[in-house]
Tab-separated table of C-alpha atoms and ligand atoms in Angstrom:
chain	number	residue	atom	x	y	z
A	1	MET	CA	16.868	14.710	6.139
A	2	LYS	CA	17.279	12.930	2.842
A	3	VAL	CA	14.370	11.588	0.805
A	4	GLY	CA	15.024	9.133	-2.004
A	5	VAL	CA	13.172	8.400	-5.216
A	6	LEU	CA	13.495	4.859	-6.568
A	7	ALA	CA	15.106	5.634	-9.933
A	8	LEU	CA	14.700	2.498	-12.042
A	9	GLN	CA	11.852	3.469	-14.374
A	10	GLY	CA	8.918	5.876	-14.465
A	11	ALA	CA	8.227	9.411	-13.236
A	12	VAL	CA	11.496	9.833	-11.308
A	13	ARG	CA	12.512	13.339	-12.325
A	14	GLU	CA	9.064	14.757	-11.612
A	15	HIS	CA	9.190	13.508	-8.004
A	16	LEU	CA	12.740	14.865	-7.555
A	17	LYS	CA	11.518	18.252	-8.801
A	18	ALA	CA	8.465	18.175	-6.543
A	19	LEU	CA	10.661	17.400	-3.512
A	20	ALA	CA	13.100	20.157	-4.464
A	21	ARG	CA	10.188	22.619	-4.740
A	22	CYS	CA	9.336	21.732	-1.141
A	23	GLY	CA	12.932	22.504	-0.141
A	24	ALA	CA	13.791	18.873	0.630
A	25	GLU	CA	17.095	17.162	-0.048
A	26	ALA	CA	16.188	14.549	-2.655
A	27	CYS	CA	18.304	11.799	-4.185
A	28	GLU	CA	17.966	9.056	-6.762
A	29	VAL	CA	18.054	5.510	-5.409
A	30	ARG	CA	19.484	2.694	-7.537
A	31	THR	CA	21.604	0.693	-5.095
A	32	PRO	CA	20.992	-1.003	-1.719
A	33	GLU	CA	23.416	1.484	-0.100
A	34	GLU	CA	21.499	4.466	-1.470
A	35	ALA	CA	18.231	2.956	-0.226
A	36	ALA	CA	19.624	2.365	3.259
A	37	ALA	CA	20.795	5.988	3.526
A	38	CYS	CA	17.303	7.480	3.073
A	39	ASP	CA	14.952	8.856	5.712
A	40	GLY	CA	12.044	8.111	3.383
A	41	LEU	CA	11.538	6.780	-0.126
A	42	ILE	CA	9.154	7.458	-3.004
A	43	LEU	CA	8.228	4.617	-5.354
A	44	PRO	CA	7.160	6.411	-8.542
A	45	GLY	CA	4.549	5.601	-11.129
A	46	GLY	CA	5.582	3.847	-14.288
A	47	GLU	CA	5.074	0.179	-14.988
A	48	SER	CA	4.884	-1.977	-11.890
A	49	THR	CA	6.105	-5.236	-13.440
A	50	THR	CA	9.132	-3.475	-14.969
A	51	ILE	CA	9.999	-1.598	-11.775
A	52	GLY	CA	9.515	-4.824	-9.765
A	53	LYS	CA	11.839	-6.817	-12.023
A	54	LEU	CA	14.526	-4.126	-11.923
A	55	MET	CA	14.143	-3.870	-8.147
A	56	GLU	CA	14.920	-7.589	-7.908
A	57	ARG	CA	17.795	-7.385	-10.377
A	58	TYR	CA	19.500	-4.573	-8.460
A	59	GLY	CA	19.028	-6.286	-5.098
A	60	LEU	CA	16.723	-3.520	-3.852
A	61	THR	CA	13.687	-5.516	-2.709
A	62	ASP	CA	15.005	-6.450	0.745
A	63	PRO	CA	16.711	-3.113	1.493
A	64	ILE	CA	13.456	-1.268	0.687
A	65	LYS	CA	11.445	-3.662	2.855
A	66	GLU	CA	13.949	-3.103	5.684
A	67	LEU	CA	13.601	0.653	5.283
A	68	ALA	CA	9.838	0.354	5.733
A	69	VAL	CA	10.047	-2.133	8.605
A	70	SER	CA	12.472	0.201	10.425
A	71	GLY	CA	9.668	2.803	10.447
A	72	ARG	CA	10.901	5.071	7.679
A	73	PRO	CA	8.108	6.257	5.368
A	74	LEU	CA	7.392	5.021	1.855
A	75	MET	CA	5.100	6.751	-0.611
A	76	GLY	CA	4.001	4.711	-3.617
A	77	THR	CA	2.261	6.508	-6.470
A	78	CYS	CA	0.353	4.463	-9.041
A	79	ALA	CA	2.762	1.649	-10.060
A	80	GLY	CA	4.564	2.350	-6.760
A	81	MET	CA	1.335	1.685	-4.892
A	82	ILE	CA	0.964	-1.662	-6.700
A	83	LEU	CA	4.480	-2.629	-5.572
A	84	MET	CA	3.556	-1.869	-1.948
A	85	ALA	CA	0.277	-3.832	-1.914
A	86	LYS	CA	0.023	-7.263	-0.308
A	87	ASN	CA	-2.612	-8.350	-2.847
A	88	ILE	CA	-2.790	-7.484	-6.534
A	89	ILE	CA	-5.786	-8.121	-8.775
A	90	ALA	CA	-5.000	-8.399	-12.510
A	91	GLY	CA	-1.294	-8.523	-11.813
A	92	ILE	CA	1.104	-10.670	-13.775
A	93	GLU	CA	1.741	-14.152	-12.382
A	94	GLY	CA	4.654	-13.969	-9.932
A	95	GLN	CA	5.117	-10.217	-10.432
A	96	PRO	CA	7.879	-9.062	-8.039
A	97	ARG	CA	6.643	-6.769	-5.292
A	98	LEU	CA	7.315	-5.509	-1.781
A	99	ALA	CA	3.991	-6.745	-0.330
A	100	LEU	CA	4.131	-4.369	2.635
A	101	MET	CA	0.705	-2.791	2.871
A	102	ASP	CA	-2.478	-4.488	3.904
A	103	VAL	CA	-4.487	-3.536	0.809
A	104	THR	CA	-5.830	-5.216	-2.320
A	105	VAL	CA	-5.241	-3.145	-5.442
A	106	GLU	CA	-6.524	-3.742	-8.928
A	107	ARG	CA	-4.141	-2.833	-11.738
A	108	ASN	CA	-5.423	-0.702	-14.620
A	109	ALA	CA	-8.785	-0.555	-12.887
A	110	PHE	CA	-9.734	2.822	-14.356
A	111	GLY	CA	-9.022	1.479	-17.869
A	112	ARG	CA	-6.065	1.708	-20.218
A	113	GLN	CA	-4.012	4.734	-21.264
A	114	VAL	CA	-6.856	6.310	-23.241
A	115	ASP	CA	-8.861	6.409	-20.047
A	116	SER	CA	-6.421	8.646	-18.231
A	117	PHE	CA	-8.151	11.602	-16.629
A	118	GLU	CA	-7.975	14.324	-14.002
A	119	ALA	CA	-10.327	14.815	-11.084
A	120	GLU	CA	-10.638	16.925	-7.958
A	121	VAL	CA	-10.252	14.803	-4.840
A	122	GLU	CA	-10.579	15.691	-1.174
A	123	PHE	CA	-7.501	14.436	0.642
A	124	ARG	CA	-7.911	13.779	4.338
A	125	GLY	CA	-5.245	15.511	6.409
A	126	VAL	CA	-4.380	17.949	3.611
A	127	GLU	CA	-5.894	21.393	4.018
A	128	GLY	CA	-6.654	24.038	1.404
A	129	GLY	CA	-9.408	22.473	-0.682
A	130	PRO	CA	-9.500	19.573	-3.122
A	131	PHE	CA	-6.390	18.290	-4.861
A	132	ARG	CA	-6.298	18.043	-8.673
A	133	ALA	CA	-5.364	14.398	-9.208
A	134	VAL	CA	-3.927	13.005	-12.449
A	135	PHE	CA	-4.841	9.367	-13.100
A	136	ILE	CA	-2.896	7.422	-15.752
A	137	CYS	CA	-3.847	3.752	-16.242
A	138	ALA	CA	-4.483	3.956	-12.561
A	139	PRO	CA	-5.019	1.183	-10.052
A	140	ILE	CA	-7.838	1.287	-7.486
A	141	ILE	CA	-7.660	0.129	-3.881
A	142	ARG	CA	-10.425	-2.447	-3.675
A	143	GLU	CA	-9.988	-3.544	-0.065
A	144	VAL	CA	-8.199	-2.228	2.980
A	145	GLY	CA	-7.198	-4.180	6.060
A	146	GLU	CA	-7.480	-3.110	9.681
A	147	GLY	CA	-5.179	-0.243	10.486
A	148	VAL	CA	-5.372	1.194	6.982
A	149	GLU	CA	-6.852	4.674	6.824
A	150	VAL	CA	-8.638	5.765	3.642
A	151	LEU	CA	-7.462	9.283	2.713
A	152	ALA	CA	-9.165	9.927	-0.614
A	153	THR	CA	-11.860	8.549	-2.877
A	154	CYS	CA	-12.872	9.310	-6.449
A	155	GLU	CA	-16.254	8.184	-7.791
A	156	ASP	CA	-16.601	6.194	-4.540
A	157	LYS	CA	-13.395	4.296	-5.258
A	158	ILE	CA	-10.452	4.389	-2.849
A	159	VAL	CA	-7.530	6.237	-4.418
A	160	ALA	CA	-5.330	7.034	-1.409
A	161	ALA	CA	-4.655	5.260	1.868
A	162	ARG	CA	-2.183	5.197	4.711
A	163	GLN	CA	-1.021	2.447	7.043
A	164	GLY	CA	1.367	3.948	9.589
A	165	ASN	CA	4.511	4.905	7.661
A	166	LEU	CA	3.132	3.654	4.327
A	167	LEU	CA	1.304	6.049	1.991
A	168	ALA	CA	-0.259	4.826	-1.264
A	169	LEU	CA	-1.855	6.876	-4.039
A	170	SER	CA	-3.550	5.790	-7.284
A	171	PHE	CA	-2.699	9.115	-8.898
A	172	HIS	CA	0.361	11.264	-9.682
A	173	PRO	CA	0.879	14.235	-7.332
A	174	GLU	CA	4.252	14.915	-9.008
A	175	LEU	CA	2.536	15.868	-12.280
A	176	THR	CA	0.848	18.964	-10.882
A	177	SER	CA	2.531	21.964	-9.299
A	178	ASP	CA	0.537	21.517	-6.076
A	179	PRO	CA	3.107	20.569	-3.418
A	180	ARG	CA	0.664	19.613	-0.649
A	181	ILE	CA	0.910	15.836	-0.904
A	182	HIS	CA	4.715	15.869	-1.095
A	183	ARG	CA	4.670	18.155	1.959
A	184	TYR	CA	2.371	15.718	3.716
A	185	PHE	CA	4.840	12.898	2.966
A	186	LEU	CA	7.799	15.029	4.093
A	187	SER	CA	6.083	15.672	7.406
A	188	MET	CA	5.689	11.895	7.798
A	189	CYS	CA	9.456	11.593	7.157
A	190	GLU	CA	10.292	14.330	9.672
A	191	GLN	CA	8.105	12.717	12.304
A	192	ALA	CA	9.678	9.287	11.702
A	193	ALA	CA	13.229	10.716	11.782
A	194	LYS	CA	12.467	12.334	15.159
A	195	GLU	CA	11.087	9.115	16.575
A	196	LEU	CA	14.033	7.056	15.289
A	197	ALA	CA	16.518	9.543	16.794
A	198	ARG	CA	15.040	9.060	20.272
B	1	LIG	N1	-0.721	0.539	-15.139
B	1	LIG	C1	0.580	0.658	-14.555
B	1	LIG	C2	0.989	-0.624	-13.854
B	1	LIG	O1	0.243	-1.535	-13.731
B	1	LIG	C3	0.634	1.808	-13.575
B	1	LIG	C4	0.503	3.112	-14.313
B	1	LIG	C5	1.172	4.280	-13.664
B	1	LIG	O2	2.013	4.153	-12.788
B	1	LIG	N2	0.817	5.451	-14.129
B	1	LIG	O3	2.076	-0.742	-13.422
């Protein structure tokens, strides 16, 4: 199994390290061919308008959408979550995106860089106590559609959700040494790979 990390901008190396710590084969994705060869893909945090523009420039938007439509898992963290959302509040006019997940997210909803913080969040489906979540200029999920499961909240705000093979987080699990959320995503990838091999 091979899990990719979209490597255009943002916290790429940290996700590659987190995947390696879990014993997964991880690779950087910059081309349509590299995207198509993945069993799952992580869209990292960074700056969503920049990542979106580069995604368009490198012809990656459609291949990533195809990956998701084929049933292979995507995990978007922070800016990556914004790219996955169907609706964006406080986005930039015409900001390129994947628009895959039935959620409305608000960019920078926890405030600007100075408002970055850490908090303990309970993550549904992840055992072993609360997860220490790092929020950096983080978006919030304001609305979820039918078929979207809320996995975590912080101060009553939705900060993690899942819709089938799509997993979205407001925070950065790659910035702590706790591997549980990457393991959770890897088990989604394993499950999907099994189903696709049938
Ligand atoms: N505020 C950034 C954006 O809108 C996201 C920040 C992050 O990924 N840490 O793209």
